[in-house]
Short mmCIF file of C-alpha atoms and ligand atoms in Angstrom, two decimals:
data_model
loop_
_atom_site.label_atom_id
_atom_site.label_comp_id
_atom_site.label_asym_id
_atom_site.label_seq_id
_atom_site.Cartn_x
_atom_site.Cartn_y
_atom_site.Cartn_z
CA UNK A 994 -9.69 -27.03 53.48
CA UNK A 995 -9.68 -23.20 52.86
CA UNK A 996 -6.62 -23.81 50.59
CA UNK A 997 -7.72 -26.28 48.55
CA UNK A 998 -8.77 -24.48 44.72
CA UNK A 999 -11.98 -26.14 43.46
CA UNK A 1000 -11.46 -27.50 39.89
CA UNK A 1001 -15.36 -26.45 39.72
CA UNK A 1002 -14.10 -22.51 40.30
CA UNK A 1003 -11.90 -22.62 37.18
CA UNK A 1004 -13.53 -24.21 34.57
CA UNK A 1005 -16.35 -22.72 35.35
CA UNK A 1006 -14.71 -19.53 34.44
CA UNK A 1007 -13.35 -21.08 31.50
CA UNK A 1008 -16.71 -22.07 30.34
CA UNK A 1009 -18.16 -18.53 30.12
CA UNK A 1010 -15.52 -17.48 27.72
CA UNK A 1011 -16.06 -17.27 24.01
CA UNK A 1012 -14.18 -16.72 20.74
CA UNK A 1013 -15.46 -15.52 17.66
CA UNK A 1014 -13.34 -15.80 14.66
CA UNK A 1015 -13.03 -11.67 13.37
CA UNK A 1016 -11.85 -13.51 9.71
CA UNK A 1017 -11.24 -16.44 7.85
CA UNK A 1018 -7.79 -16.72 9.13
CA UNK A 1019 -6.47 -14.48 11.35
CA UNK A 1020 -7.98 -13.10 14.87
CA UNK A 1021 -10.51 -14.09 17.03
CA UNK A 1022 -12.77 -11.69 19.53
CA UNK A 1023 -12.40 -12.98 22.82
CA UNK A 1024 -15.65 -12.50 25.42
CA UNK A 1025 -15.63 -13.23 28.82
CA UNK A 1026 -12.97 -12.05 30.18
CA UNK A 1027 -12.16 -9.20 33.09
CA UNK A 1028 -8.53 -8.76 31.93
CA UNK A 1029 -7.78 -6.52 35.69
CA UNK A 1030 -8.26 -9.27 37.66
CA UNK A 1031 -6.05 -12.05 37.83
CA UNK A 1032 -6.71 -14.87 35.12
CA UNK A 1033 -7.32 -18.41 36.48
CA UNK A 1034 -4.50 -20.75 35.18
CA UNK A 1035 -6.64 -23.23 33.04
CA UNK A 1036 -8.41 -19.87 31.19
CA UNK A 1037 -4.54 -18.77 30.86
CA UNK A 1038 -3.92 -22.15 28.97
CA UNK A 1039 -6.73 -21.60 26.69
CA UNK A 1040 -5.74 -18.02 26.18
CA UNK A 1041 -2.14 -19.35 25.03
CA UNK A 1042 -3.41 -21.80 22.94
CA UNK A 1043 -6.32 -19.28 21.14
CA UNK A 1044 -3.21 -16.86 20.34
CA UNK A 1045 -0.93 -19.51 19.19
CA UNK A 1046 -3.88 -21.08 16.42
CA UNK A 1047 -5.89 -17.53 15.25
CA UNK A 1048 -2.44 -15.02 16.13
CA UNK A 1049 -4.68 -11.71 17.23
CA UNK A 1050 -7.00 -12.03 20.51
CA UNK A 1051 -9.20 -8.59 20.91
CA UNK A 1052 -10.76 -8.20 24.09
CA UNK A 1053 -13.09 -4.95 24.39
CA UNK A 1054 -13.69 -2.55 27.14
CA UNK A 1055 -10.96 -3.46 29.27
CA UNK A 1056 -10.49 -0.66 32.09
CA UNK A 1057 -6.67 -1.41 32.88
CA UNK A 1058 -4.11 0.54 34.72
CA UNK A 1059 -0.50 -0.14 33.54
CA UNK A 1060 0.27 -2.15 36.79
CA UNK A 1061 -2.61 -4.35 36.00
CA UNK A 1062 -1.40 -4.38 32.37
CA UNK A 1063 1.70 -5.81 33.17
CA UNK A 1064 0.17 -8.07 35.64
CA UNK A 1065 -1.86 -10.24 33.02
CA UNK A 1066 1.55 -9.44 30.36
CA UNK A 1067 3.62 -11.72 32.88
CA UNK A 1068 1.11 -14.54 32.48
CA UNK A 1069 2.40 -14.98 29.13
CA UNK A 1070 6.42 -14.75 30.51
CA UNK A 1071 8.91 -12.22 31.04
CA UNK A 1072 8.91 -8.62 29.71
CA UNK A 1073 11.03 -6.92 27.48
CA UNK A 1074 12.00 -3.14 28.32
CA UNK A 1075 12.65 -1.22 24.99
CA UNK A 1076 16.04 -0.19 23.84
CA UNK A 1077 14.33 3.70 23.64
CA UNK A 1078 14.00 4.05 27.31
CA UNK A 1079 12.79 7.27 26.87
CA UNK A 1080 9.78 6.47 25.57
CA UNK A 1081 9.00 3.82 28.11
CA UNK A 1082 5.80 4.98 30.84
CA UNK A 1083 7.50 6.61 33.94
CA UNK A 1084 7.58 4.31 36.51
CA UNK A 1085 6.88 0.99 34.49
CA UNK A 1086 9.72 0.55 32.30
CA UNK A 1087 7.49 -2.64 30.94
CA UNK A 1088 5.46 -0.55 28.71
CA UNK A 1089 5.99 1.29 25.68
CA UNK A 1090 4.09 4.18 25.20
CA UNK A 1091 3.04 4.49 21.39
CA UNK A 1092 1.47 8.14 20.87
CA UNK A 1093 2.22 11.06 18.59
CA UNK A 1094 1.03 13.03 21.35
CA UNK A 1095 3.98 15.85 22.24
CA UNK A 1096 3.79 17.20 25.55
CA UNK A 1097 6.18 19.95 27.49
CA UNK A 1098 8.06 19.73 23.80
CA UNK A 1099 8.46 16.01 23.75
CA UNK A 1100 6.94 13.12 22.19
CA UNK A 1101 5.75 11.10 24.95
CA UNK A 1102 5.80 8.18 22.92
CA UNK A 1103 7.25 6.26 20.27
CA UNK A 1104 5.96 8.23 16.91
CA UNK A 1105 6.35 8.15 12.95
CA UNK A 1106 7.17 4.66 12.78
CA UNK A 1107 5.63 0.90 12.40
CA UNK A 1108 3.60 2.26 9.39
CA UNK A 1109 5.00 -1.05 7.50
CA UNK A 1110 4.75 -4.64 8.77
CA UNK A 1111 6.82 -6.20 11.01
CA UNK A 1112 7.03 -8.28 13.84
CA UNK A 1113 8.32 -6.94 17.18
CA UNK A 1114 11.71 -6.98 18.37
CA UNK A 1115 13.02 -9.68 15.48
CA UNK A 1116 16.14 -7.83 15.39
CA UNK A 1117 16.73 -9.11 18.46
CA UNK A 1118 18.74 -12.73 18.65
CA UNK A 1119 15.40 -13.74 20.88
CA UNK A 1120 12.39 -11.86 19.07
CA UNK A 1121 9.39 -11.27 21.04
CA UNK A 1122 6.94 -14.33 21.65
CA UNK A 1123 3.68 -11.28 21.62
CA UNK A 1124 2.74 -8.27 22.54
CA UNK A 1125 -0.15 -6.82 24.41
CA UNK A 1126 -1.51 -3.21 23.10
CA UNK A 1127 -3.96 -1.13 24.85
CA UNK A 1128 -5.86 1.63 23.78
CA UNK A 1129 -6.02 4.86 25.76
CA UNK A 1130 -6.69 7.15 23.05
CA UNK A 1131 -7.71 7.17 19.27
CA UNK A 1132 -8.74 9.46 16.74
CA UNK A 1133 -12.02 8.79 15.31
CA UNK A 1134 -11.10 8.02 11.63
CA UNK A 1135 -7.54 6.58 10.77
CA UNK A 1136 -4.61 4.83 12.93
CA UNK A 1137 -6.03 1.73 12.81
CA UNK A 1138 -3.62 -1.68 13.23
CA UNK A 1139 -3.59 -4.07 10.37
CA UNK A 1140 -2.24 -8.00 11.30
CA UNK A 1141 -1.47 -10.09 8.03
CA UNK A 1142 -1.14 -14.35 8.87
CA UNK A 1143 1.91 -15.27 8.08
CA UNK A 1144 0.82 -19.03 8.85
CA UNK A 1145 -1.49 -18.08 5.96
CA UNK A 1146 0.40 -16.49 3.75
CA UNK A 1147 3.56 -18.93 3.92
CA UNK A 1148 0.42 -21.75 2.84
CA UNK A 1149 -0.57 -20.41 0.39
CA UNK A 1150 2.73 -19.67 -1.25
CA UNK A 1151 3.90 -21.52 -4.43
CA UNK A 1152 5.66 -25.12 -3.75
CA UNK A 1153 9.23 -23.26 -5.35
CA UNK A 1154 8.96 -20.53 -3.34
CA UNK A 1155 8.39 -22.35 -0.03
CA UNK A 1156 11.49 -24.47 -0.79
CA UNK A 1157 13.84 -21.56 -1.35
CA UNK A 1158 12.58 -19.35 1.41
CA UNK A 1159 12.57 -22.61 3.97
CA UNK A 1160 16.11 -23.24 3.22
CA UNK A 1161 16.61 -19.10 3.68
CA UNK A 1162 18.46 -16.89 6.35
CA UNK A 1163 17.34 -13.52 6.51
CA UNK A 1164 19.37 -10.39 8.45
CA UNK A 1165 17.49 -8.47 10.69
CA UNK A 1166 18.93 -5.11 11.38
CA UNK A 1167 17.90 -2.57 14.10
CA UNK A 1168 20.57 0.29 12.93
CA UNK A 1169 20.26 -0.16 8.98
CA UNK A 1170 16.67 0.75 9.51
CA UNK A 1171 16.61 3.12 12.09
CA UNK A 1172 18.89 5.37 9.90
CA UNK A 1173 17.06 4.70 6.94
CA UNK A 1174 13.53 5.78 8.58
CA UNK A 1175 14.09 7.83 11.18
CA UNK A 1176 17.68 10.45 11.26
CA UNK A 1177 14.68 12.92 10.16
CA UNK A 1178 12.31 12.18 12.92
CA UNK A 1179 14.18 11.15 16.07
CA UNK A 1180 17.37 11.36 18.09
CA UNK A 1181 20.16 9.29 16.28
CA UNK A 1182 21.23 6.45 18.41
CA UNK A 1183 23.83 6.49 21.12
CA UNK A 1184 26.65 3.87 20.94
CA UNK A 1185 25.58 2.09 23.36
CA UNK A 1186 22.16 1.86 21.82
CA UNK A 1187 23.66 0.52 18.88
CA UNK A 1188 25.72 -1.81 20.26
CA UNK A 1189 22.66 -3.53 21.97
CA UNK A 1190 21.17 -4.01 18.53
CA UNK A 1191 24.26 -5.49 16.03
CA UNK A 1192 21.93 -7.89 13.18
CA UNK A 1193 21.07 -10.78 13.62
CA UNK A 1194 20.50 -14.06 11.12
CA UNK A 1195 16.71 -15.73 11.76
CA UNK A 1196 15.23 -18.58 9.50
CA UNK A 1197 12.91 -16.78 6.94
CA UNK A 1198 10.37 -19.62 7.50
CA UNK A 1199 9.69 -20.42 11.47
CA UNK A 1200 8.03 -23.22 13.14
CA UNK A 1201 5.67 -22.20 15.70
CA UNK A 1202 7.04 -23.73 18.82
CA UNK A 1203 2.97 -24.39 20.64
CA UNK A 1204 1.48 -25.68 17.52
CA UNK A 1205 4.19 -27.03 15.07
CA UNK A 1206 2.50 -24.68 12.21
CA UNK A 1207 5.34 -23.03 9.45
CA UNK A 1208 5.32 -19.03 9.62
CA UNK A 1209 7.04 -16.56 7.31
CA UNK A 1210 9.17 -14.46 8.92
CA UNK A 1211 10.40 -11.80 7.32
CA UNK A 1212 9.50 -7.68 8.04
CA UNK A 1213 9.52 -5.06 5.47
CA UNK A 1214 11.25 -2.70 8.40
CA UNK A 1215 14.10 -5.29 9.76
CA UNK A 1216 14.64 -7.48 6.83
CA UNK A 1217 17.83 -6.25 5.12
CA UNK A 1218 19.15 -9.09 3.09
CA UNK A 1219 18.59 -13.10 2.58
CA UNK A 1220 21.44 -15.44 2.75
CA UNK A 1221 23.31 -15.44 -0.88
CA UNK A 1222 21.69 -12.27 -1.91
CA UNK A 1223 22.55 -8.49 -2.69
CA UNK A 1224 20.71 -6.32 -0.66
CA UNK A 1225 18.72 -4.84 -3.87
CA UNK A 1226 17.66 -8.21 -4.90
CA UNK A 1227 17.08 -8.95 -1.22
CA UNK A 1228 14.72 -5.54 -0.89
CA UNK A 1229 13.12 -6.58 -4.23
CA UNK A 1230 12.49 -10.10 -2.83
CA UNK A 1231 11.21 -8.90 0.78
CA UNK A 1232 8.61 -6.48 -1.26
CA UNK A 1233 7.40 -8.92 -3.48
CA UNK A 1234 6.89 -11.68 -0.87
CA UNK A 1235 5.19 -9.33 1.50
CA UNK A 1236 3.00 -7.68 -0.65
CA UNK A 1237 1.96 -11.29 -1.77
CA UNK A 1238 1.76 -12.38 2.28
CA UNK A 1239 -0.32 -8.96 3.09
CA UNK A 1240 -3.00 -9.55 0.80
CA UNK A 1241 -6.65 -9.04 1.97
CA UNK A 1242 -7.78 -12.37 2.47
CA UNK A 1243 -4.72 -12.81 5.18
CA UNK A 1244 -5.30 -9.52 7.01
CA UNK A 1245 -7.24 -8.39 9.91
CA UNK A 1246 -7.83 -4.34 10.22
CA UNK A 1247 -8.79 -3.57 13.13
CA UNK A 1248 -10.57 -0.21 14.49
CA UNK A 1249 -9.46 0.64 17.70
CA UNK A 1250 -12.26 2.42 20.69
CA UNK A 1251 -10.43 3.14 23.80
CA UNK A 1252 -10.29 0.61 26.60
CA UNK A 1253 -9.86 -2.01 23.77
CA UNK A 1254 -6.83 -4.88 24.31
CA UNK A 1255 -5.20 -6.89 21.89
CA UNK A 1256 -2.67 -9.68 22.06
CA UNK A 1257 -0.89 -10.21 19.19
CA UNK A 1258 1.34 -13.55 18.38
CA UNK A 1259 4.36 -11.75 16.73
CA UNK A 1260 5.98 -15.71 15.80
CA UNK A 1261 3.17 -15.94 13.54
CA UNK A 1262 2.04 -12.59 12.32
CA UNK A 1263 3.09 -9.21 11.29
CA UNK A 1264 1.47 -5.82 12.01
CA UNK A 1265 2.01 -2.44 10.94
CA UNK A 1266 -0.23 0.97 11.66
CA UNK A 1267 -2.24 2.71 9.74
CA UNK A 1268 -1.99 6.56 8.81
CA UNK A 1269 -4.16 8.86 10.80
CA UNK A 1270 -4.33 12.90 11.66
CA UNK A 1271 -1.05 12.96 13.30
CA UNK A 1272 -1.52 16.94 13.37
CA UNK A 1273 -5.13 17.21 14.92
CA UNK A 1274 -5.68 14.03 16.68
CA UNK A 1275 -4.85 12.35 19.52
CA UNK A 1276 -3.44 8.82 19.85
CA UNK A 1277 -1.68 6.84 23.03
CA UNK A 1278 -1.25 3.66 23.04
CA UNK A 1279 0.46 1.29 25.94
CA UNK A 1280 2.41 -1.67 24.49
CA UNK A 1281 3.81 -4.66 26.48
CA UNK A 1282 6.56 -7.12 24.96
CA UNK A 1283 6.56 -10.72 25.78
CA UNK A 1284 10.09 -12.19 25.74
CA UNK A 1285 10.45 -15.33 23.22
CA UNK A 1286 12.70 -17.73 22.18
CA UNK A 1287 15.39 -17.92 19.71
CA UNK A 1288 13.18 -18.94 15.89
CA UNK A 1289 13.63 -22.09 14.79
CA UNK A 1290 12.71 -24.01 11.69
CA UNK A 1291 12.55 -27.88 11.56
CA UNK A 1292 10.15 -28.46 8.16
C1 OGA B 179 3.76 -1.58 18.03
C2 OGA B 179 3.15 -1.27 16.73
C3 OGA B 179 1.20 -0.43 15.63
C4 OGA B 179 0.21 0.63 15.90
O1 OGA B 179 3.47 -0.89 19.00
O2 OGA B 179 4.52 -2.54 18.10
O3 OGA B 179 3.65 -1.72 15.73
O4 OGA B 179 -0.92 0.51 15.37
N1 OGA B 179 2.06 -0.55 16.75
O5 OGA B 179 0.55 1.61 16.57
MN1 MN B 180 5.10 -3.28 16.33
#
């Protein structure tokens, strides 16, 4: 009898949780929940389907160690490791270390970049289904993360423009960017490196494969060009539609404290950072990357 789980046990659990919507669209705060310990499967379920409807789940005051990090990360499927290895965490090539934070000479994390919104990985044939982010260490003022619906945003847009992006390609590419933002900032790729990351062609408008809901999907980092178009038109088309999908009303800011954990749905929304004290103050952040599915579109 010993082995027998008690329905009572989980729902029970899954009773005491709560979610309170941070804004209109996007984000809900999630209460309830001891995110070191191992998550019951039916509170898993409702996890998924919270992060699949409102895209950002913030859970506060989580006291996490990177093992137990990846732990609850693997709930959600397998894990990416980054194609800059060296700014992985020692010993747990799952996460990402995301810190301007210099130490012994070298950054210890990934630095200087993200400051424009994108979703993670969608340069890869198989973008990242989410990402989990946890705070270790924030300045007081600055370096917050801002989230922009792109269920929202891809709504609200005019019936012509829907049409034309819906029956769009975009090309994501790792390299075109990486030289564009960062031969100042960081080691210029190997070979190898690049040859993990050629471009890759993903609808512009996704269907989200848990809830059936049309997403833009397009990042003002990857993007390069759309099907049919130059790449200057393209750039002028990507700025336009983003600034229009980034609005206010679609975004949630939020202000990190330490020990704070969010999951982020990155088939449905895009995120960027925002600027902070990179020269006085100290930020680390730990980032795990779900492994998704190849994006689909069937409007
Ligand atoms: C990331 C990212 C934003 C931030 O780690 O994927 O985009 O606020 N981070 O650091
Ligand atoms: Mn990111």
């Amino acid at each position: 009898m010993g082995s027998i789980v008690m329905p009572e046990a989980l729902s029970k659990d899954e009773s005491e949780i709560t979610f309170t919507a941070l804004t209109p669209h996007i984000g809900s705060l999630v209460k309830g929940i001891d995110a070191s310990k191992p998550v019951p499967p039916a509170v898993m379920a409702r996890l998924r389907r919270e992060l699949a409807d409102r895209s950002v789940l913030v859970l506060r005051d989580q006291a996490l160690t990177p093992a137990q990090h990846i732990a609850l990360s693997r709930e959600f499927g397998p894990l990416e490791k980054h194609v800059l290895s060296d700014f992985c965490l020692p010993g747990h090539p799952e996460i990402f270390v995301v810190s301007n934070i210099i130490e012994d000479g070298r950054h210890i994390g990934a630095h200087g970049g993200s400051k424009r919104y994108h979703s993670d990985l969608s340069y890869l044939p198989e973008p990242s289904l989410g990402s989990l982010f946890y705070c270790l260490e924030c300045p007081e003022e600055g370096g917050e993360t801002a989230f922009a619906s792109m269920f929202a945003a891809f709504d609200a847009l005019p019936e012509a423009r829907k049409t034309w992006l819906a029956a769009r390609n975009g090309v994501h590419d790792y390299v075109w960017n990486y030289e564009r933002a960062h031969s100042k900032n960081r080691a210029p790729l190997t070979e190898e490196q690049k040859a993990k990351t050629p471009p890759v062609l993903h609808p512009a408008v996704r269907t989200h494969p848990e809830n059936g809901r049309p997403a833009l999907f397009i990042s003002e980092i990857f993007t390069r060009t759309f099907d049919g178009e130059n790449e200057a038109e393209s750039q002028a088309l990507v700025r336009e539609i983003m600034e229009f999908a980034t609005q206010p009303a679609f975004v949630y800011e939020h202000e990190w404290r330490p020990r704070d954990l969010i999951i982020w749905d990155n088939r449905s929304a895009v995120h960027k950072a925002m600027p902070f004290d990179e020269e006085n103050t100290r930020r680390r952040m730990h980032r795990t990357t779900i492994t998704g599915d190849r994006p689909f579109f069937d409007g």
